GROMACS .gro file of C-alpha atoms in nm:
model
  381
    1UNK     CA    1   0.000   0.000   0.000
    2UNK     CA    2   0.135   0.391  -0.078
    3UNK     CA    3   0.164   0.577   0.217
    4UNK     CA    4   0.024   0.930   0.157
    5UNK     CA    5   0.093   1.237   0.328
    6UNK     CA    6  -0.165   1.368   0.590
    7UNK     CA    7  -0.175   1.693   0.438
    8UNK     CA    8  -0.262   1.802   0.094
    9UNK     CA    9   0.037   1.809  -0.161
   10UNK     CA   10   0.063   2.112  -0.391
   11UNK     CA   11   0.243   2.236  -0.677
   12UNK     CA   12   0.449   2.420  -0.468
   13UNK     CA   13   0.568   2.167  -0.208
   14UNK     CA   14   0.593   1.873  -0.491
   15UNK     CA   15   0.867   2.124  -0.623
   16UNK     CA   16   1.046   2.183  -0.309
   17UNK     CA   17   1.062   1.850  -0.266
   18UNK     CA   18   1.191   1.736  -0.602
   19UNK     CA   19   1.436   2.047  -0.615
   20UNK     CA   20   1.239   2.187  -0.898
   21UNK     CA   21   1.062   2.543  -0.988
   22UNK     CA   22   0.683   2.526  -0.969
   23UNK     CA   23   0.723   2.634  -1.351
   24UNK     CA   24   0.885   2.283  -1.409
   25UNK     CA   25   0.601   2.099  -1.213
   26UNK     CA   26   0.305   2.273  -1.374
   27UNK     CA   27   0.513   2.258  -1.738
   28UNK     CA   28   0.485   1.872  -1.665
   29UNK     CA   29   0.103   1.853  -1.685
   30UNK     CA   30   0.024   2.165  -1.920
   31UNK     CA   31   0.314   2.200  -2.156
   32UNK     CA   32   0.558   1.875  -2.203
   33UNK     CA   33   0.709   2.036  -2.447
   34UNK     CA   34   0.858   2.211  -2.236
   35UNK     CA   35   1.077   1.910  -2.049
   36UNK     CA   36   1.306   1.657  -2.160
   37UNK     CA   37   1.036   1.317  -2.147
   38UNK     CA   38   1.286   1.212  -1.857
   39UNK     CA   39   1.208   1.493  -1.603
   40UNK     CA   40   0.865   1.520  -1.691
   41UNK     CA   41   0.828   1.114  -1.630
   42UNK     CA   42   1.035   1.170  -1.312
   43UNK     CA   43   0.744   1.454  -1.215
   44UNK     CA   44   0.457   1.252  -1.277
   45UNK     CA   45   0.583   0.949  -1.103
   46UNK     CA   46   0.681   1.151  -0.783
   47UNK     CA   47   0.350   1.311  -0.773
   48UNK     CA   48   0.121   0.959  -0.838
   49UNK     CA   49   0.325   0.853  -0.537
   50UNK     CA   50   0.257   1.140  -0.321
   51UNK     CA   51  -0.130   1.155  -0.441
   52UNK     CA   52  -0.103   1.511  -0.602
   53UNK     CA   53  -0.351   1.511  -0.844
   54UNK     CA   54  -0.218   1.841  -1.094
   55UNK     CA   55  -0.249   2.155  -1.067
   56UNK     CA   56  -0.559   2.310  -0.923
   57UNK     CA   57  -0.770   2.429  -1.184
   58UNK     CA   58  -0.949   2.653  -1.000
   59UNK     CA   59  -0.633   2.824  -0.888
   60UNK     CA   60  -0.496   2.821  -1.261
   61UNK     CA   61  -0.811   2.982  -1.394
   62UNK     CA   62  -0.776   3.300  -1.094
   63UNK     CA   63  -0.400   3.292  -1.211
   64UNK     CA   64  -0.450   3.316  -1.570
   65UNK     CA   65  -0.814   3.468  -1.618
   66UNK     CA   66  -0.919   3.200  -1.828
   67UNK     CA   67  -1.149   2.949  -1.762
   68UNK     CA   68  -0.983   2.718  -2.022
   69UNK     CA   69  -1.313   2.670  -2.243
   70UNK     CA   70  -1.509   2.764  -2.454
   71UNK     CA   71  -1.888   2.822  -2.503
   72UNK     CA   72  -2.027   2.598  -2.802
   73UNK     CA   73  -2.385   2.788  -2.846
   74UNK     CA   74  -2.663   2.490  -3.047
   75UNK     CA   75  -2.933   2.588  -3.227
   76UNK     CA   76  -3.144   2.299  -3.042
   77UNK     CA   77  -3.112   2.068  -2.740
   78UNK     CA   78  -2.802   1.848  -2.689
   79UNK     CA   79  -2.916   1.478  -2.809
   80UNK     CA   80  -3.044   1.684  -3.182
   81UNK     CA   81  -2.645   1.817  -3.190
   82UNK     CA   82  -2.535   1.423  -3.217
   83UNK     CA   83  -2.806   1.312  -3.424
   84UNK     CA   84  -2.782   1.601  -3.696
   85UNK     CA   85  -2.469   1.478  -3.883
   86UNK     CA   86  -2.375   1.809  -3.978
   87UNK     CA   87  -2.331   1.899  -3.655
   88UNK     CA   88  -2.176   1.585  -3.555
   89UNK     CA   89  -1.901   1.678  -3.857
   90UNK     CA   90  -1.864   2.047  -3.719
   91UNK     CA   91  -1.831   1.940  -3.343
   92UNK     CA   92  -1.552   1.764  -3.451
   93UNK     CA   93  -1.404   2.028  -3.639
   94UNK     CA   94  -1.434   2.270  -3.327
   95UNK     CA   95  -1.303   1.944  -3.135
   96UNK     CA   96  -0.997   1.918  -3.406
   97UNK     CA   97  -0.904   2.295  -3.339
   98UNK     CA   98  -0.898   2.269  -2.922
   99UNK     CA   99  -0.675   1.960  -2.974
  100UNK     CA  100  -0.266   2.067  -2.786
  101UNK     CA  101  -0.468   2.422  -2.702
  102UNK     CA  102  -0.560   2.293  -2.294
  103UNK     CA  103  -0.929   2.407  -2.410
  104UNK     CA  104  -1.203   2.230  -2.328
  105UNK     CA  105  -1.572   2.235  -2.518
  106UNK     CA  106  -1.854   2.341  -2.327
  107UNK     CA  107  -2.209   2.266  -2.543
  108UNK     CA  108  -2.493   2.484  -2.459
  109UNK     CA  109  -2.820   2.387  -2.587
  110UNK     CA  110  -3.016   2.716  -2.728
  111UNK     CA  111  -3.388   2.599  -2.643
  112UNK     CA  112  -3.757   2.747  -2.671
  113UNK     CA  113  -3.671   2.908  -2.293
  114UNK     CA  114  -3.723   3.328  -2.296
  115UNK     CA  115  -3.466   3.578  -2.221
  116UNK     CA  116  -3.464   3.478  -1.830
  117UNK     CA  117  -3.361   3.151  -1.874
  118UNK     CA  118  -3.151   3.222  -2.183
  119UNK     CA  119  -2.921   3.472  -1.965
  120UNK     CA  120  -2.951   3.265  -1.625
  121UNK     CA  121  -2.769   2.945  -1.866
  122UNK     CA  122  -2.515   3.137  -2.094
  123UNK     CA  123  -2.435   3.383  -1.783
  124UNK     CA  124  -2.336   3.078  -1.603
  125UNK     CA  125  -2.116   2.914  -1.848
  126UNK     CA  126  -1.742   2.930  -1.723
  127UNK     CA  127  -1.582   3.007  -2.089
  128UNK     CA  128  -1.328   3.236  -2.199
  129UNK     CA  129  -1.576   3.287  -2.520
  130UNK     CA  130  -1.849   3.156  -2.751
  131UNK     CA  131  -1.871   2.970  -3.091
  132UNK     CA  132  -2.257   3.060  -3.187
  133UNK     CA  133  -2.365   2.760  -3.433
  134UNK     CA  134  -2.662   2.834  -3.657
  135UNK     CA  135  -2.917   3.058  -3.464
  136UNK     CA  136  -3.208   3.284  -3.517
  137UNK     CA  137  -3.054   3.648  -3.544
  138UNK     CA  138  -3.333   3.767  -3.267
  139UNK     CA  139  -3.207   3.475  -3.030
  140UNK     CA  140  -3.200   3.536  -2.642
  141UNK     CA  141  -2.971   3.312  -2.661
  142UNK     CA  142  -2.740   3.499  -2.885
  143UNK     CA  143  -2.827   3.787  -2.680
  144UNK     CA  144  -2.688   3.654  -2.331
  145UNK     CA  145  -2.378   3.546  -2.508
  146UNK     CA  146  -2.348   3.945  -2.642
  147UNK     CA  147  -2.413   4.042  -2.302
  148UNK     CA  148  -2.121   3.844  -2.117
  149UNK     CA  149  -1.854   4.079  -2.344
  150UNK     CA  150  -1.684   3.792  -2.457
  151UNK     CA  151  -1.480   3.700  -2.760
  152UNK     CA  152  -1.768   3.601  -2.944
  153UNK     CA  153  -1.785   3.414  -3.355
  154UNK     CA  154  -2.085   3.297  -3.508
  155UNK     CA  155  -2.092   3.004  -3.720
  156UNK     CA  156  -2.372   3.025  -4.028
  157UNK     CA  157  -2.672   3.264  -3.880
  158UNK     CA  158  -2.710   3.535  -3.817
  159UNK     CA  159  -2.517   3.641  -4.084
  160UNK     CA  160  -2.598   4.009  -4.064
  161UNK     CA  161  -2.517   4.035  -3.717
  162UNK     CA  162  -2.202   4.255  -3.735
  163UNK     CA  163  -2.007   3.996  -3.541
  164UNK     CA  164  -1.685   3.746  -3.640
  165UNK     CA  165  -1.839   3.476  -3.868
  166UNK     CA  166  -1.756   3.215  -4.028
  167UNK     CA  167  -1.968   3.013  -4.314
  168UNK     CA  168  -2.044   2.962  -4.683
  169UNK     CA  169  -2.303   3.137  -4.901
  170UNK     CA  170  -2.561   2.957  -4.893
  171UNK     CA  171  -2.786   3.153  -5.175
  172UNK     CA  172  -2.486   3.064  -5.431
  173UNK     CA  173  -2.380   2.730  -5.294
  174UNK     CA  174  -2.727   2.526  -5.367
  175UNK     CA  175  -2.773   2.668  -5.713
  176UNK     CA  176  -2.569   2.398  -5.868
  177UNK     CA  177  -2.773   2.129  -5.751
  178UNK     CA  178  -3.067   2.367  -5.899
  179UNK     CA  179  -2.919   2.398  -6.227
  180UNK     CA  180  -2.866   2.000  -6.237
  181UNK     CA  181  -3.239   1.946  -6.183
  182UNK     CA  182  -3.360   2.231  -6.437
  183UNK     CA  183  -3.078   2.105  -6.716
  184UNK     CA  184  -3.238   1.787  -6.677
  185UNK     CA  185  -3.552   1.883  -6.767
  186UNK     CA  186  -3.767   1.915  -6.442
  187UNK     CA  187  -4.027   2.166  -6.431
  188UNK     CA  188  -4.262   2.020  -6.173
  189UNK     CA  189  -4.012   2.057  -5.876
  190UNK     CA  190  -4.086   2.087  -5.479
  191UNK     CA  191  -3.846   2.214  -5.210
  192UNK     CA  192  -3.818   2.022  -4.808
  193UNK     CA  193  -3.640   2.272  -4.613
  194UNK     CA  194  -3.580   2.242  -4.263
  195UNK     CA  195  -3.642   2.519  -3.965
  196UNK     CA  196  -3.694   2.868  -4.145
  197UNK     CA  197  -3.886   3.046  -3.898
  198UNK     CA  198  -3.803   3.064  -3.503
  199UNK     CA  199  -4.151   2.924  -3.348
  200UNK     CA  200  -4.218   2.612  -3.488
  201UNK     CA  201  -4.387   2.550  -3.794
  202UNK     CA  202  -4.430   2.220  -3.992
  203UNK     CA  203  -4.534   2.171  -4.284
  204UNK     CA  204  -4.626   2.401  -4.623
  205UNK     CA  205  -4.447   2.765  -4.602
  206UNK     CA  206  -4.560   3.030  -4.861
  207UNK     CA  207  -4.320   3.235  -5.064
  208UNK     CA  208  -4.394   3.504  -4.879
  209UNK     CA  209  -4.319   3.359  -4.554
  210UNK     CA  210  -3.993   3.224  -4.736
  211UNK     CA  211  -3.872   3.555  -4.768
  212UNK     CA  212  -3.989   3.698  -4.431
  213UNK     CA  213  -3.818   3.374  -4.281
  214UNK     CA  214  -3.527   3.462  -3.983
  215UNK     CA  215  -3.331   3.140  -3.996
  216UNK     CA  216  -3.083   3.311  -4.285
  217UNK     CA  217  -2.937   2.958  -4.362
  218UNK     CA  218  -3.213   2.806  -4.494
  219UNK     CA  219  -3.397   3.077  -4.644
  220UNK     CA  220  -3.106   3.136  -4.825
  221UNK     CA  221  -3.087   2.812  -4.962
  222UNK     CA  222  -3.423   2.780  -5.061
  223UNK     CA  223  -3.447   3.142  -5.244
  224UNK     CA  224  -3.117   3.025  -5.412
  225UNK     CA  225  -3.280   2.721  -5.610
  226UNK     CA  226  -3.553   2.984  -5.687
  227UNK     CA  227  -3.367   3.260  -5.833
  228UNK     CA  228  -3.249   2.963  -6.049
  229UNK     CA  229  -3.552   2.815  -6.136
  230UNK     CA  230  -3.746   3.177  -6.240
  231UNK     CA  231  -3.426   3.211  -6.453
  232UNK     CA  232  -3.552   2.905  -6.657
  233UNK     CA  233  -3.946   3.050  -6.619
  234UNK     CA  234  -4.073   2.883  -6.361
  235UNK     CA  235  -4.229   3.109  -6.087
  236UNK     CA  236  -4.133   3.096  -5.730
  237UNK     CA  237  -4.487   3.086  -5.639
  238UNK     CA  238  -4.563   2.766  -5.837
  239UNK     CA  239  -4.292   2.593  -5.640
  240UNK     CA  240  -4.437   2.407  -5.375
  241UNK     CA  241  -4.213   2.409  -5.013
  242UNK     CA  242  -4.261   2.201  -4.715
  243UNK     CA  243  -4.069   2.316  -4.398
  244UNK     CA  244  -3.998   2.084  -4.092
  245UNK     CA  245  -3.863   2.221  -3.762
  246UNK     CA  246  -3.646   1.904  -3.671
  247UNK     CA  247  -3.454   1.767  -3.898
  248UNK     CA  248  -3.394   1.352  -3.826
  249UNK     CA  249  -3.560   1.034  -4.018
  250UNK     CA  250  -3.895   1.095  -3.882
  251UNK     CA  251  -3.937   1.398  -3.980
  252UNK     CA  252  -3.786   1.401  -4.315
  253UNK     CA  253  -3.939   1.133  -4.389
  254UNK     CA  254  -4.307   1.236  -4.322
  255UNK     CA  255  -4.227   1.583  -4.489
  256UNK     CA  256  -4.148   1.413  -4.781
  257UNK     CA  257  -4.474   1.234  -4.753
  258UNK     CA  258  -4.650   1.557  -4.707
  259UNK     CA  259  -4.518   1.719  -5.014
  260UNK     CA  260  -4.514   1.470  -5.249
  261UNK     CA  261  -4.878   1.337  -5.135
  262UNK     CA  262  -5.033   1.686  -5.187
  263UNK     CA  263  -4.811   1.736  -5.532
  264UNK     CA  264  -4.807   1.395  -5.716
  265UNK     CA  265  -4.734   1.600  -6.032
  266UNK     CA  266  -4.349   1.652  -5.904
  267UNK     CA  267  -4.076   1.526  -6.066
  268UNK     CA  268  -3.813   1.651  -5.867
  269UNK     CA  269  -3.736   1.729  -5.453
  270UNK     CA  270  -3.477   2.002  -5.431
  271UNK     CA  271  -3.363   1.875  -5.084
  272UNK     CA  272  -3.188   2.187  -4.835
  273UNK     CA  273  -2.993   1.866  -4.635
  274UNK     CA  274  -2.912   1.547  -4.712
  275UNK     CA  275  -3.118   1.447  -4.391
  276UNK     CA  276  -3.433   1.568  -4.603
  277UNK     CA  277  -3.342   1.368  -4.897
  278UNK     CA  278  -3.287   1.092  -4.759
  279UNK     CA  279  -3.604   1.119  -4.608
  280UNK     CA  280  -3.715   1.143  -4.964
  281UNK     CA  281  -3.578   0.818  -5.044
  282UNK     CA  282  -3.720   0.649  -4.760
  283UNK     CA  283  -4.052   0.755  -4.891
  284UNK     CA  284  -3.961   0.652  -5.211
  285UNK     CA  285  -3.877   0.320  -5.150
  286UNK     CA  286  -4.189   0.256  -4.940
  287UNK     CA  287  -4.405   0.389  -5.239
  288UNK     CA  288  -4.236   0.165  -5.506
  289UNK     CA  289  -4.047   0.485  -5.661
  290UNK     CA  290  -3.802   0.446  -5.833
  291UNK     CA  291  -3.476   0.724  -5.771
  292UNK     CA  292  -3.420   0.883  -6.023
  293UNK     CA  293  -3.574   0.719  -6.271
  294UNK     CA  294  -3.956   0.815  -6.105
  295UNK     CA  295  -3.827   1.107  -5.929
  296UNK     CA  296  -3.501   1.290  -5.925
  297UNK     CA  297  -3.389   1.425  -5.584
  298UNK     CA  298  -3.099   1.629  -5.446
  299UNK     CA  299  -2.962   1.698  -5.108
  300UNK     CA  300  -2.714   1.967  -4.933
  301UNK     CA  301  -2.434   1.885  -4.698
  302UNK     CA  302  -2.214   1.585  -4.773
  303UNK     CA  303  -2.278   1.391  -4.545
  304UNK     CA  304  -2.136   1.026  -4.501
  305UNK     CA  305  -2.451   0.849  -4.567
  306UNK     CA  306  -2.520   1.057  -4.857
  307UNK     CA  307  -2.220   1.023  -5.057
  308UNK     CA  308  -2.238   0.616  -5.035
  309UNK     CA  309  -2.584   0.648  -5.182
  310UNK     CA  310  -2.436   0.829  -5.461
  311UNK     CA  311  -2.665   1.115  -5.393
  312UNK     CA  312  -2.691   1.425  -5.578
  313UNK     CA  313  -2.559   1.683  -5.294
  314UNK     CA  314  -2.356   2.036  -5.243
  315UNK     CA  315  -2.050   1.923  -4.982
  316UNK     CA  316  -2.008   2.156  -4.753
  317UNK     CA  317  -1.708   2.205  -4.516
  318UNK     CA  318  -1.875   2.121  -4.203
  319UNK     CA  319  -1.521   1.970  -4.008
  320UNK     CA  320  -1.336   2.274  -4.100
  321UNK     CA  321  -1.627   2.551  -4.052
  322UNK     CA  322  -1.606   2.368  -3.715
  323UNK     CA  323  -1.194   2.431  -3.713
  324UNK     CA  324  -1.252   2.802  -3.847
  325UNK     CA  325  -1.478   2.899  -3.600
  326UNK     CA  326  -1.232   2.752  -3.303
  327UNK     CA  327  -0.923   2.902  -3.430
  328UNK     CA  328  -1.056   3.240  -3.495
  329UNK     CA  329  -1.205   3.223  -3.149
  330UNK     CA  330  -0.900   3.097  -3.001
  331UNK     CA  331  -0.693   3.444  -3.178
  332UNK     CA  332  -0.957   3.625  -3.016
  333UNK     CA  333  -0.920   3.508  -2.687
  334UNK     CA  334  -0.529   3.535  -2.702
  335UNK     CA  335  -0.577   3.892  -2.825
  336UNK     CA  336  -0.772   3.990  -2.503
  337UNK     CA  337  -0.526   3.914  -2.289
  338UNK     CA  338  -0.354   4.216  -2.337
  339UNK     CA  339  -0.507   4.569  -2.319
  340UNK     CA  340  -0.537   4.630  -2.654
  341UNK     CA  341  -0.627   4.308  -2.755
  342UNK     CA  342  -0.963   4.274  -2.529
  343UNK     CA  343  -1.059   4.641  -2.683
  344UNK     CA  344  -1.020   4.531  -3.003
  345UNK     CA  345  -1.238   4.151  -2.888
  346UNK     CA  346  -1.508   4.318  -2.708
  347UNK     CA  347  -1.547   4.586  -2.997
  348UNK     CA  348  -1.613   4.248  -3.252
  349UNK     CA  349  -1.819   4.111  -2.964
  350UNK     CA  350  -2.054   4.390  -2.975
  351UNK     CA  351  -2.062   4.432  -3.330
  352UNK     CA  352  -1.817   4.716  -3.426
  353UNK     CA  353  -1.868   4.978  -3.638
  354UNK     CA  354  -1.595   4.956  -3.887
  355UNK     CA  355  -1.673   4.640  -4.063
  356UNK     CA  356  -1.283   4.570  -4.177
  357UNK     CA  357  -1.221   4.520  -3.754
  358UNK     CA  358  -1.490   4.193  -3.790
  359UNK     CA  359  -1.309   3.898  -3.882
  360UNK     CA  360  -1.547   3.710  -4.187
  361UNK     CA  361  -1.443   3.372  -4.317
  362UNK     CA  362  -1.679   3.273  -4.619
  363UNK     CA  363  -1.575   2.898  -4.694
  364UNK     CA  364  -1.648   2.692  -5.077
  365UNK     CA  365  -1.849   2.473  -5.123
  366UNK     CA  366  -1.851   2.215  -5.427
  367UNK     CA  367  -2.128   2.004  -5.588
  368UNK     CA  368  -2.145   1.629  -5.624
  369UNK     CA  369  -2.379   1.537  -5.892
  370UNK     CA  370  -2.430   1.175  -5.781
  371UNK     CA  371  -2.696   0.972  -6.009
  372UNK     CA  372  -2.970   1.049  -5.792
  373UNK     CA  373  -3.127   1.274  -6.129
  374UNK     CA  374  -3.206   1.213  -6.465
  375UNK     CA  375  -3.431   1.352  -6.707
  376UNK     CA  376  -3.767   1.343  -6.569
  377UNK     CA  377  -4.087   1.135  -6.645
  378UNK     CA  378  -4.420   1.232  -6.621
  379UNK     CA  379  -4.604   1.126  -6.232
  380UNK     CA  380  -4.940   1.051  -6.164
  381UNK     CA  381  -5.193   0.848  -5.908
   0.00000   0.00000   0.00000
């Protein structure tokens, strides 16, 4: 059995003891760089056997003023952010850019709660700044974050918020997967979209609530495949759109049902995720339709599942938007460490006038054309 000490070991007696500086010990657990792999094996072996457990972290945070994490802000509750594959791809990406940085991740779920509740959770967090992924750009949410002064980047929406962003244009990035579907031939083509307003709304959307929508991500996407198809004459309000506020394989799937049920002359699904066409091709298979030769469909995303389909689909970055958004937090946090630094963070935070002192990252996206669409054939019940 180890004998311990009856009193608490710290940094500072472990040190004395070993004839080391308390830099050496604390470079042992937080940067081995720092030490040949000898002393730092020597360190850690001295200090199993003495039951010191590392540095306090409580003590490092009141040393350092940082809390040594940052605030991941979700557009929904946690279980939807490891469902959503998307957002499985960009948690790893914001994972990915922590990695050797002594950061963790702290996930916040952004949920139907008001302002109260919004600022009571975010005030709380113990982060040195936020990552804000995909939210509404009148969010309470988004609004405690704002609040705490923190080196703050948003990630997708709101993209008119005046704040550090990175993400991809969304308007431009689905028109290729438009085009594909109009060169083809459609002409009887319906949209599945998911969330595009903040309450919840499920099912048929007009085009005028299309363009009054305040999710900017989706909206965008969906008025992108229409600016394409009224450039080949067919009229955005002859385009049929079915909206679903959660986006997973029971949803999808009966929003494809709803759409296509209600408009058996389509041809063609213009999906805004891959979740939603793949939904589609549930559907599909359970009606004895046949992709694409009965019905051409197209998603938006990438995603694993997707591309082994051989699904028609925009790839988007999601791993690195995830990296992007972590790094260019991270530069942010290291620049408010000094004086002028956390002016020039806090200014971003709150929006800053001068738009060239806003970090923007706009990422590409490419297309995938898959053989998920062909030349249409008339549909009919």
């Amino acid at each position: 059995m180890v004998k311990r000490s009856p009193t608490r070991k710290t940094l500072a007696s472990l040190a004395a003891e070993l004839g080391v500086s308390r830099t050496t010990v604390s470079n042992a657990y937080s940067r081995p760089d720092q030490l040949s792999p000898a002393t730092r094996e020597r360190i850690l072996a001295a200090a199993k056997a003495r039951g010191y457990p590392g540095p306090d972290p409580t003590a490092r945070s009141l040393r350092t003023r940082r809390a040594g994490s940052v605030g991941v802000l979700l557009t929904e509750h946690l279980s939807y952010a490891f469902e959503d594959m998307a957002s499985v791809d960009f948690l790893a990406g914001m994972a990915e850019a922590s990695a050797g940085a002594q950061t963790t991740l702290t996930l916040i779920p952004a949920g139907p709660e008001g302002e109260a509740e919004a600022t009571s959770l975010v005030g709380s967090a113990a982060v040195d700044g936020f990552v804000v992924y995909s939210v509404a750009a009148g969010d309470a949410y988004l609004a405690a974050a704002r609040g705490r002064g923190l080196p703050l980047v948003v990630c997708d929406q709101p993209t008119d918020a005046g704040l550090p962003f990175v993400g991809i244009d969304d308007r431009a990035a689905i028109a290729p997967a438009a085009r594909a579907l109009v060169d083809a031939g459609h002409r009887h083509i319906g949209i599945l979209a998911i969330r595009l307003r903040l309450q919840r709304h499920d099912g048929p959307i007009s085009w005028q609530e299309v363009q009054d929508a305040e999710m900017h991500v989706q909206r965008s996407r969906v008025m992108g495949a229409l600016d394409v198809f009224a450039e080949a004459g067919i009229a955005p309000e002859s385009v049929p759109v079915v909206t679903q506020h959660i986006n997973d394989a029971h949803t999808t799937r009966a929003a494809a049902e709803l759409l296509l049920e209600a408009h058996p002359e389509l041809t063609a699904v213009l999906c805004t995720t891959d979740s939603m066409a793949l939904g589609v091709l549930a559907y599909a298979r359970e009606r004895g339709l046949r992709v694409p030769e009965d019905l051409s469909v197209t998603g938006f995303d990438g995603i694993d599942a997707a591309r082994r389909l051989d699904l028609a689909t925009v790839i988007q970055p999601n791993k690195a938007k995830g990296a992007a958004a972590g790094h260019m937090l991270e530069k942010l946090i290291a620049g408010a460490t000094d004086t002028a630094g956390s002016a020039s963070a806090k200014a971003a935070s709150r929006g800053a006038d001068e738009a060239e002192t806003v970090p923007r990252r706009v990422l590409q996206t490419r297309f995938a054309p898959g053989k998920s669409v062909t030349a249409p054939r008339p549909r009919g019940r």
